[in-house]
Amino acid sequence: MSARPMQPAPPASEALDEVARGSGARGVVSRRGLFDREIIVPALGAAVRKLDPRVQVRNPVMFVVLVGTLVTLAESIAHPGLFDWSITGWLFLTVVFANFAEAVAEGRGKAQADTLRKMRADTLARRLSDGGAEEQVQAAELQRGDLVVCEAGDVIPSDGEIVEGVASVDESAITGESAPVIRESGGDRSAVTGGTKVLSDRIVVRITAERGQTFLDRMIHLVEGASRQKTPNEVALTILLAALTLVFLPVVVVLDPFARFSGTNVSVVVLIALLVCLIPTTIGALLSAIGIAGMDRLVQRNVLAMSGRAVEAAGDVQTLLLDKTGTITLGNRMASAFLPVGGRSEEELADAAQLASLADETPEGRSIVVLAKDRFNLRERDLGPDHAFVPFTAQTRMSGLDVDHRAIRKGAAESVKRWVVDQGGQVPAELDGIVEKVARAGSTPLVVADGREVLGVVELKDVVKQGIRERFEEMRQMGIRTVMITGDNPLTAAAIAQEAGVDDYLAEATPEAKMALIKAEQEGGKLVAMTGDGTNDAPALAQADVGVAMNTGTTAAKEAGNMVDLDSNPTKLIDVVEIGKQLLITRGALTTFSIANDVAKYFAIIPALFLTAYPQLKTLNVMHLHSPTSAVLSAVIFNALIIVALIPLALRGVRFRPMSAGAILRRNVFVYGVGGIILPFLGIKLIDLVLTALRWY
Amino acid sequence: MSYLWFILALVVVLGLLWRFLGAYMVAVYDGTTHWLGFVERPVYKLLRVDAEAEQSWQRYGMSLIVYSGVAILVVYLMLRLQGSLPLDPQHLGAVSPALSFNTAVSFVTNTNWQNYAGETTMSYLSQMGALAVQNFASASVGIGVAVALIRGFSRKGSATIGNFWVDLVRGILYILLPISLLATIVFMAQGGVQTFAGPVHVHDVLNGVRQTIPRGPVASQEAIKQLGTNGGGFFNANGAHPYENPTGLTNFLSIVLLLAIPVALTHTFGKMVGNVRQGVAVLAVMALIFGAWLGIASYAEHVGNPAVAAAGVTHQGAGNMEGKEVRFGVQQSTIYNVASTQTSTGSVDSANDSYTPMGGFAMLSGMMFGDVTPGGVGSGLYTILLFAIITVFIGGLMVGRTPEYLGKKIQAREVKLAAFAVLVMPMTVLVMTGIAVSIHAGRVAPLNAGPHGFSEILYAFTSQGNNNGSAFAGLSSNTAFYNVSGAITMLLGRFAIIVPVLALAGSLAAKQHVAASAGTFRTDTPLYAGLLVGVVLIVGALTFFPAVALGPIAEQLSTGRLF
């Protein structure tokens, strides 16, 4: 027999990249190109359907554009002319482009929802009656509290909790992860999701959700954006945009009397063109697309947010509570050093330890074999017929091997010492010192003995994920405090905390201690995010501002949190924070860009507007635009086209790198503020050149 | 004294006032100083005010509105009944209803727009008992509102924002009266007139002219006129009159007084929110814009009048001296008027109408930014904090956090109130100007045609909408239309901002603090100050650019280049 050679753990940074890329590619919730044909074509239709004023009125900025378009349309019909019709056409397109942006964002969700819906094909459920007899019923008829039987090959009819049995379940329908997972009654792995498939064994499930309220249903609902509510920050921004729209109304309206006083006239069409150019149409058109796309980015990383509010809160998180195991450390302790005693060599110790571990399939056991091979090139060997493995039991707290009259054992220090003394052996005096030193460093000491002799100590180290330290450093720069939660004793916890570079730790953590920590942070005015999967995590998940429940966790945990991670990868909490921030930054950047654009538009339109009254204002025509009409039309065309040009940015989100707030602000002010002032000067000039070259004007 | 020394002296004196007056005002509004308690307590007894009882923002606002309403009525009645009241040695008689209304509103709103010449319209009683009283009270109301807003930031989970009556009384008693008293003595020592003896009649036999030289209690009114950023002069000539502003020293003192409280309040603000750097950031924004505009105006006046140059005069050695007092010269006149327009004072020591187009543009546009650099007493601070909230909202988003300012989350309600309060001024000014240029009563008032005439109308409403009160002159505005439309503009410019500011204070005070971290958008850095400068300038520019293009810019370009 041979132990499976152990793969070195993938560097954590790669694992994180994997998360960043989104595991969706292999799942149902698939990632799509920004402009898939199957999204674009229906979106074009939706863009026209959304012209319904009842839809438009939800967006005050674009509603003003629509009303303006109707006025110029009336004007164009009354006094037909190429200019008026051109303006009307481009204003109309401005509204359509805005609708299109929203429709594309929604389309991505709809496509995902359709795929999910296919999975919800009606299944028959095997319901257990009170007497224990089975009956076939439609899954739709199941009531909360019903018991159903699922055997290998059955699709679990609805969400529930296993009350009896253990089974391997294929959850790829939900998570995209093809490897089956074990689900068993009792404990924290008892929840099953409707639509997943039992691969082996038999389980009895108590239904916890009725049709229409299952996890799958909620997921469809969410990705479709059917119940999308504006988030608090989105509401605040909409108010600001509405106010900016409102103030430009009098600014433009009074230009008519101002012009008359100055001895000239301005046409209604030009005034409406100016109004549309000044009001923040760019951000107004893209705002809802940004919000939908933010939720979508989470879905692509297999995180389901129960509300947009939670996504916004994620951007504000100041304290991250991270479980040690699986998030900060790889989860399994690994052999890192052989520490011989009693004059034995390291190699002798390694040799014995390897022998004692050959049959040990635990990750710890395998890591000893790997270390022995790495350090001393000790290969696995054929032991011949005369050997017996001694398995680990809770009573002996040791495991090992009897071979060729040797009895090799490895195990907890106290157990192995007792075993040696029982056989009449001596325990070297130095052993206790080494054992304590190893423990103090945050590792687990494993004592190895060969018969009556103690050979030494194998240090099992809790291995901190590669790259996690850098990740925490980034968090610190972003002003986020990381707190490691562990059941370890304070000594071990401190050592690991130090190595991983977290800001703080909570050792010997109980659910109550966790809860107290969250409340203390919140009372200090901080927003807290955490992950959890157990039922005893539920209160803390509910208390935290962002509670990410693992999909493998209990129903209670999933209901308490405001996000569910389908991959059950606690490291993803960090990505969730970044997505939240990116969402807000995209809104801020495009708002700044939109307002900054106005400067150039003024310089295009104002000289054109009053050129007859005050020819000297041509000095303000810094772009040297061809004629007043081409100037106004160029500004309007730029204003419409910039919406389309920015749709990819709105959907993808602006580039986000973890930096301090000051550095992020400097960069964004430069790119979107200063850039937003300069770009339209170039754009409007270019459009004017094209219009002139085409002899449009 | 050379211009640089003048400015340096100003900076040093204002620096000291920033430090010490700012800290003193913290003690006044925190209620930790009581050295005038023997006067203060009887006042509360008289007003039947419980000095310990705090008010919610609604009660604070209601008290303010009721007080202001009564004050307007009292001033109106005093002016209407002037002929029957004592201290009227010139027998000036009653003031007309429309002018009384405009004047009452003007002084209660801290505007001091004057559609009259003081020496030929107002009795000594009206000057002292009606107008000067409001100079004190309206200034104290403004500071109180600013302090109430600061309390909104500094308090946590509080239902109250202070007590209007206590803030009003303490502001007058502990800040305005003592400083005015000292300043009055300096004005009198320098030759400012202070008397009840009535005008002097002179018979110049040589030239065969009879002259009436008006006098009155001038010096005492001069001090509070500047200190309270009121600006309403005793004489029509305002700070250009030798009895109001006799010497270079009083000219310097005037500038110090009108900048003192708005500047020092930024220190008060920083101290009360627990981080003086926050106040420094706000002051830096004010100083930057002020400095830039002073530069524009000084340069334009120094170079001289383009119209004069166009007429063939090649050398204007003293700069543009038209409309300026020889005893002050171009530079000190320019700094006085820039300081006065950017503090909502509105007093002048030279004629704005005679400034070069770009000099006039500096005065006009300085107000168009909302009079926040440093703005009127209290009003400058609370208005710039509105801009700060907008800045923080957009800037906060750009760092990826839902925005917060001074530990308070800026949410839908705050954005709504701040945006409304910031935009009410430009909307009022533009709509009123639009009406004025559309109707006959409005169009006949300017003395000039073309862009200059437009500037005269635009300036009048900009000045009143910002509660500044300075006049461009050249506008015959003592008409029913301008008296009433001006009064409406002043009321909106004052109370349509104060009410949302108080609501904001209430909403912020009720919130809990959010802890700051490295991810927080810091509001005490040069980057933030730069952003706030940008927001103030862009909001002003976007709303007023077309109007300004038709006024001073068109006028300047008609005679040459922009600079």
Short mmCIF file of N, CA, C and O in Angstrom, two decimals, chain A residues 159-225:
data_model
loop_
_atom_site.label_atom_id
_atom_site.label_comp_id
_atom_site.label_asym_id
_atom_site.label_seq_id
_atom_site.Cartn_x
_atom_site.Cartn_y
_atom_site.Cartn_z
N ASP A 159 -35.53 22.85 -0.33
CA ASP A 159 -34.56 23.08 0.73
C ASP A 159 -34.97 22.32 1.98
O ASP A 159 -36.16 22.25 2.30
N GLY A 160 -33.99 21.81 2.70
CA GLY A 160 -34.33 21.10 3.91
C GLY A 160 -33.13 20.79 4.75
O GLY A 160 -32.00 21.20 4.45
N GLU A 161 -33.41 20.04 5.78
CA GLU A 161 -32.38 19.69 6.75
C GLU A 161 -32.41 18.16 6.88
O GLU A 161 -33.48 17.59 7.00
N ILE A 162 -31.23 17.55 6.80
CA ILE A 162 -31.20 16.08 6.92
C ILE A 162 -31.49 15.70 8.36
O ILE A 162 -30.86 16.24 9.29
N VAL A 163 -32.45 14.82 8.54
CA VAL A 163 -32.73 14.38 9.90
C VAL A 163 -32.21 12.96 10.12
O VAL A 163 -32.12 12.48 11.25
N GLU A 164 -31.87 12.29 9.03
CA GLU A 164 -31.42 10.91 9.19
C GLU A 164 -30.52 10.57 8.01
O GLU A 164 -30.84 10.87 6.87
N GLY A 165 -29.37 9.98 8.30
CA GLY A 165 -28.51 9.47 7.26
C GLY A 165 -27.41 10.42 6.85
O GLY A 165 -27.30 11.55 7.35
N VAL A 166 -26.57 9.91 5.93
CA VAL A 166 -25.47 10.68 5.40
C VAL A 166 -25.40 10.37 3.91
O VAL A 166 -25.68 9.25 3.50
N ALA A 167 -25.07 11.35 3.10
CA ALA A 167 -25.03 11.11 1.66
C ALA A 167 -24.03 12.05 1.01
O ALA A 167 -23.70 13.11 1.56
N SER A 168 -23.52 11.65 -0.14
CA SER A 168 -22.73 12.61 -0.92
C SER A 168 -23.69 13.25 -1.92
O SER A 168 -24.54 12.59 -2.51
N VAL A 169 -23.53 14.56 -2.04
CA VAL A 169 -24.49 15.34 -2.83
C VAL A 169 -23.74 16.13 -3.89
O VAL A 169 -22.68 16.70 -3.61
N ASP A 170 -24.28 16.12 -5.09
CA ASP A 170 -23.72 16.93 -6.18
C ASP A 170 -24.41 18.30 -6.15
O ASP A 170 -25.59 18.42 -6.47
N GLU A 171 -23.67 19.32 -5.73
CA GLU A 171 -24.28 20.66 -5.62
C GLU A 171 -23.86 21.56 -6.76
O GLU A 171 -23.98 22.78 -6.68
N SER A 172 -23.34 20.94 -7.83
CA SER A 172 -22.80 21.78 -8.91
C SER A 172 -23.86 22.70 -9.51
O SER A 172 -23.55 23.77 -10.03
N ALA A 173 -25.12 22.27 -9.40
CA ALA A 173 -26.18 23.10 -9.95
C ALA A 173 -26.18 24.48 -9.31
O ALA A 173 -26.48 25.48 -9.95
N ILE A 174 -25.85 24.53 -8.04
CA ILE A 174 -25.88 25.80 -7.32
C ILE A 174 -24.51 26.45 -7.30
O ILE A 174 -24.37 27.65 -7.49
N THR A 175 -23.49 25.65 -7.06
CA THR A 175 -22.18 26.25 -6.81
C THR A 175 -21.28 26.20 -8.01
O THR A 175 -20.30 26.94 -8.06
N GLY A 176 -21.56 25.32 -8.97
CA GLY A 176 -20.65 25.18 -10.09
C GLY A 176 -19.47 24.29 -9.74
O GLY A 176 -18.66 23.97 -10.59
N GLU A 177 -19.39 23.90 -8.48
CA GLU A 177 -18.29 23.04 -8.04
C GLU A 177 -18.68 21.59 -8.31
O GLU A 177 -19.70 21.13 -7.83
N SER A 178 -17.87 20.88 -9.12
CA SER A 178 -18.30 19.55 -9.54
C SER A 178 -18.03 18.47 -8.48
O SER A 178 -18.70 17.44 -8.47
N ALA A 179 -17.06 18.68 -7.60
CA ALA A 179 -16.78 17.65 -6.60
C ALA A 179 -17.96 17.52 -5.64
O ALA A 179 -18.48 18.52 -5.17
N PRO A 180 -18.38 16.30 -5.38
CA PRO A 180 -19.52 16.12 -4.48
C PRO A 180 -19.15 16.50 -3.04
O PRO A 180 -17.99 16.47 -2.67
N VAL A 181 -20.16 16.86 -2.27
CA VAL A 181 -19.92 17.21 -0.87
C VAL A 181 -20.70 16.25 0.01
O VAL A 181 -21.70 15.66 -0.41
N ILE A 182 -20.22 16.09 1.23
CA ILE A 182 -20.89 15.18 2.18
C ILE A 182 -21.90 15.98 2.99
O ILE A 182 -21.60 17.04 3.49
N ARG A 183 -23.09 15.42 3.09
CA ARG A 183 -24.13 16.04 3.93
C ARG A 183 -24.61 14.99 4.91
O ARG A 183 -24.88 13.84 4.53
N GLU A 184 -24.72 15.38 6.18
CA GLU A 184 -25.16 14.38 7.16
C GLU A 184 -26.05 15.02 8.21
O GLU A 184 -26.00 16.23 8.41
N SER A 185 -26.82 14.18 8.86
CA SER A 185 -27.74 14.70 9.86
C SER A 185 -26.95 15.19 11.07
O SER A 185 -25.87 14.69 11.35
N GLY A 186 -27.54 16.14 11.75
CA GLY A 186 -26.90 16.69 12.95
C GLY A 186 -25.71 17.55 12.55
O GLY A 186 -25.15 17.43 11.47
N GLY A 187 -25.33 18.45 13.45
CA GLY A 187 -24.14 19.26 13.21
C GLY A 187 -24.36 20.33 12.15
O GLY A 187 -25.49 20.68 11.81
N ASP A 188 -23.25 20.83 11.64
CA ASP A 188 -23.30 22.00 10.78
C ASP A 188 -23.31 21.66 9.29
O ASP A 188 -23.16 22.52 8.46
N ARG A 189 -23.42 20.39 8.96
CA ARG A 189 -23.41 20.02 7.54
C ARG A 189 -24.73 19.35 7.16
O ARG A 189 -24.76 18.43 6.36
N SER A 190 -25.80 19.81 7.75
CA SER A 190 -27.04 19.07 7.57
C SER A 190 -27.98 19.71 6.55
O SER A 190 -28.98 19.13 6.18
N ALA A 191 -27.63 20.91 6.07
CA ALA A 191 -28.55 21.59 5.17
C ALA A 191 -28.39 21.09 3.74
O ALA A 191 -27.27 20.88 3.26
N VAL A 192 -29.49 20.87 3.07
CA VAL A 192 -29.43 20.53 1.65
C VAL A 192 -30.29 21.54 0.88
O VAL A 192 -31.22 22.13 1.43
N THR A 193 -29.95 21.71 -0.39
CA THR A 193 -30.62 22.71 -1.20
C THR A 193 -31.44 22.03 -2.28
O THR A 193 -30.96 21.07 -2.90
N GLY A 194 -32.65 22.54 -2.48
CA GLY A 194 -33.49 21.99 -3.53
C GLY A 194 -32.82 22.14 -4.88
O GLY A 194 -32.19 23.16 -5.15
N GLY A 195 -32.93 21.10 -5.74
CA GLY A 195 -32.32 21.18 -7.05
C GLY A 195 -30.97 20.50 -7.11
O GLY A 195 -30.43 20.28 -8.19
N THR A 196 -30.41 20.14 -5.95
CA THR A 196 -29.14 19.41 -5.96
C THR A 196 -29.45 17.91 -5.97
O THR A 196 -30.58 17.49 -5.68
N LYS A 197 -28.43 17.12 -6.26
CA LYS A 197 -28.67 15.71 -6.55
C LYS A 197 -27.92 14.81 -5.58
O LYS A 197 -26.73 15.02 -5.32
N VAL A 198 -28.63 13.80 -5.04
CA VAL A 198 -27.98 12.84 -4.14
C VAL A 198 -27.22 11.83 -5.00
O VAL A 198 -27.76 11.27 -5.95
N LEU A 199 -25.94 11.62 -4.69
CA LEU A 199 -25.12 10.71 -5.49
C LEU A 199 -25.01 9.33 -4.86
O LEU A 199 -24.84 8.34 -5.55
N SER A 200 -25.07 9.28 -3.54
CA SER A 200 -24.93 7.97 -2.89
C SER A 200 -25.74 7.96 -1.60
O SER A 200 -26.08 9.03 -1.08
N ASP A 201 -26.02 6.79 -1.12
CA ASP A 201 -26.69 6.59 0.16
C ASP A 201 -28.13 7.11 0.19
O ASP A 201 -28.67 7.53 -0.83
N ARG A 202 -28.69 7.11 1.40
CA ARG A 202 -30.09 7.46 1.55
C ARG A 202 -30.21 8.45 2.70
O ARG A 202 -29.59 8.25 3.76
N ILE A 203 -30.96 9.47 2.47
CA ILE A 203 -31.16 10.45 3.56
C ILE A 203 -32.65 10.76 3.68
O ILE A 203 -33.42 10.60 2.74
N VAL A 204 -33.03 11.17 4.91
CA VAL A 204 -34.38 11.66 5.13
C VAL A 204 -34.24 13.16 5.42
O VAL A 204 -33.43 13.56 6.25
N VAL A 205 -35.01 13.94 4.66
CA VAL A 205 -34.87 15.39 4.74
C VAL A 205 -36.16 16.00 5.27
O VAL A 205 -37.25 15.64 4.81
N ARG A 206 -36.03 16.92 6.22
CA ARG A 206 -37.20 17.68 6.64
C ARG A 206 -37.21 18.98 5.84
O ARG A 206 -36.25 19.75 5.83
N ILE A 207 -38.32 19.18 5.13
CA ILE A 207 -38.42 20.35 4.25
C ILE A 207 -38.50 21.62 5.10
O ILE A 207 -39.26 21.69 6.06
N THR A 208 -37.71 22.64 4.73
CA THR A 208 -37.71 23.89 5.50
C THR A 208 -38.22 25.08 4.68
O THR A 208 -38.38 26.18 5.21
N ALA A 209 -38.42 24.88 3.38
CA ALA A 209 -38.91 26.02 2.59
C ALA A 209 -39.98 25.54 1.61
O ALA A 209 -39.84 24.49 1.00
N GLU A 210 -41.03 26.33 1.49
CA GLU A 210 -42.07 25.98 0.54
C GLU A 210 -41.69 26.45 -0.86
O GLU A 210 -40.79 27.28 -1.02
N ARG A 211 -42.41 25.94 -1.83
CA ARG A 211 -42.20 26.33 -3.21
C ARG A 211 -42.29 27.85 -3.35
O ARG A 211 -43.18 28.48 -2.78
N GLY A 212 -41.36 28.42 -4.06
CA GLY A 212 -41.41 29.87 -4.25
C GLY A 212 -40.50 30.60 -3.27
O GLY A 212 -40.16 31.75 -3.47
N GLN A 213 -40.13 29.88 -2.19
CA GLN A 213 -39.26 30.56 -1.22
C GLN A 213 -37.97 29.80 -1.01
O GLN A 213 -37.25 30.05 -0.05
N THR A 214 -37.72 28.85 -1.90
CA THR A 214 -36.50 28.07 -1.73
C THR A 214 -35.30 28.92 -2.11
O THR A 214 -35.42 30.00 -2.69
N PHE A 215 -34.16 28.38 -1.78
CA PHE A 215 -32.92 29.07 -2.07
C PHE A 215 -32.81 29.38 -3.57
O PHE A 215 -32.45 30.48 -3.97
N LEU A 216 -33.17 28.38 -4.36
CA LEU A 216 -33.09 28.54 -5.81
C LEU A 216 -34.02 29.66 -6.28
O LEU A 216 -33.65 30.47 -7.13
N ASP A 217 -35.21 29.67 -5.71
CA ASP A 217 -36.17 30.71 -6.08
C ASP A 217 -35.61 32.10 -5.76
O ASP A 217 -35.70 33.03 -6.55
N ARG A 218 -35.04 32.19 -4.54
CA ARG A 218 -34.51 33.49 -4.14
C ARG A 218 -33.35 33.90 -5.04
O ARG A 218 -33.17 35.06 -5.37
N MET A 219 -32.57 32.88 -5.42
CA MET A 219 -31.42 33.16 -6.27
C MET A 219 -31.86 33.69 -7.64
O MET A 219 -31.30 34.67 -8.15
N ILE A 220 -32.89 33.06 -8.19
CA ILE A 220 -33.42 33.51 -9.48
C ILE A 220 -33.91 34.95 -9.37
O ILE A 220 -33.61 35.81 -10.18
N HIS A 221 -34.64 35.16 -8.29
CA HIS A 221 -35.19 36.47 -8.01
C HIS A 221 -34.11 37.53 -7.96
O HIS A 221 -34.22 38.61 -8.52
N LEU A 222 -33.03 37.15 -7.27
CA LEU A 222 -31.94 38.11 -7.06
C LEU A 222 -31.20 38.44 -8.35
O LEU A 222 -30.98 39.61 -8.67
N VAL A 223 -30.81 37.39 -9.09
CA VAL A 223 -30.00 37.66 -10.28
C VAL A 223 -30.83 38.37 -11.34
O VAL A 223 -30.32 39.13 -12.15
N GLU A 224 -32.14 38.15 -11.29
CA GLU A 224 -33.00 38.80 -12.26
C GLU A 224 -33.19 40.28 -11.93
O GLU A 224 -33.53 41.08 -12.77
N GLY A 225 -32.95 40.58 -10.67
CA GLY A 225 -33.13 41.97 -10.26
C GLY A 225 -34.58 42.36 -10.21
O GLY A 225 -34.92 43.54 -10.29
#
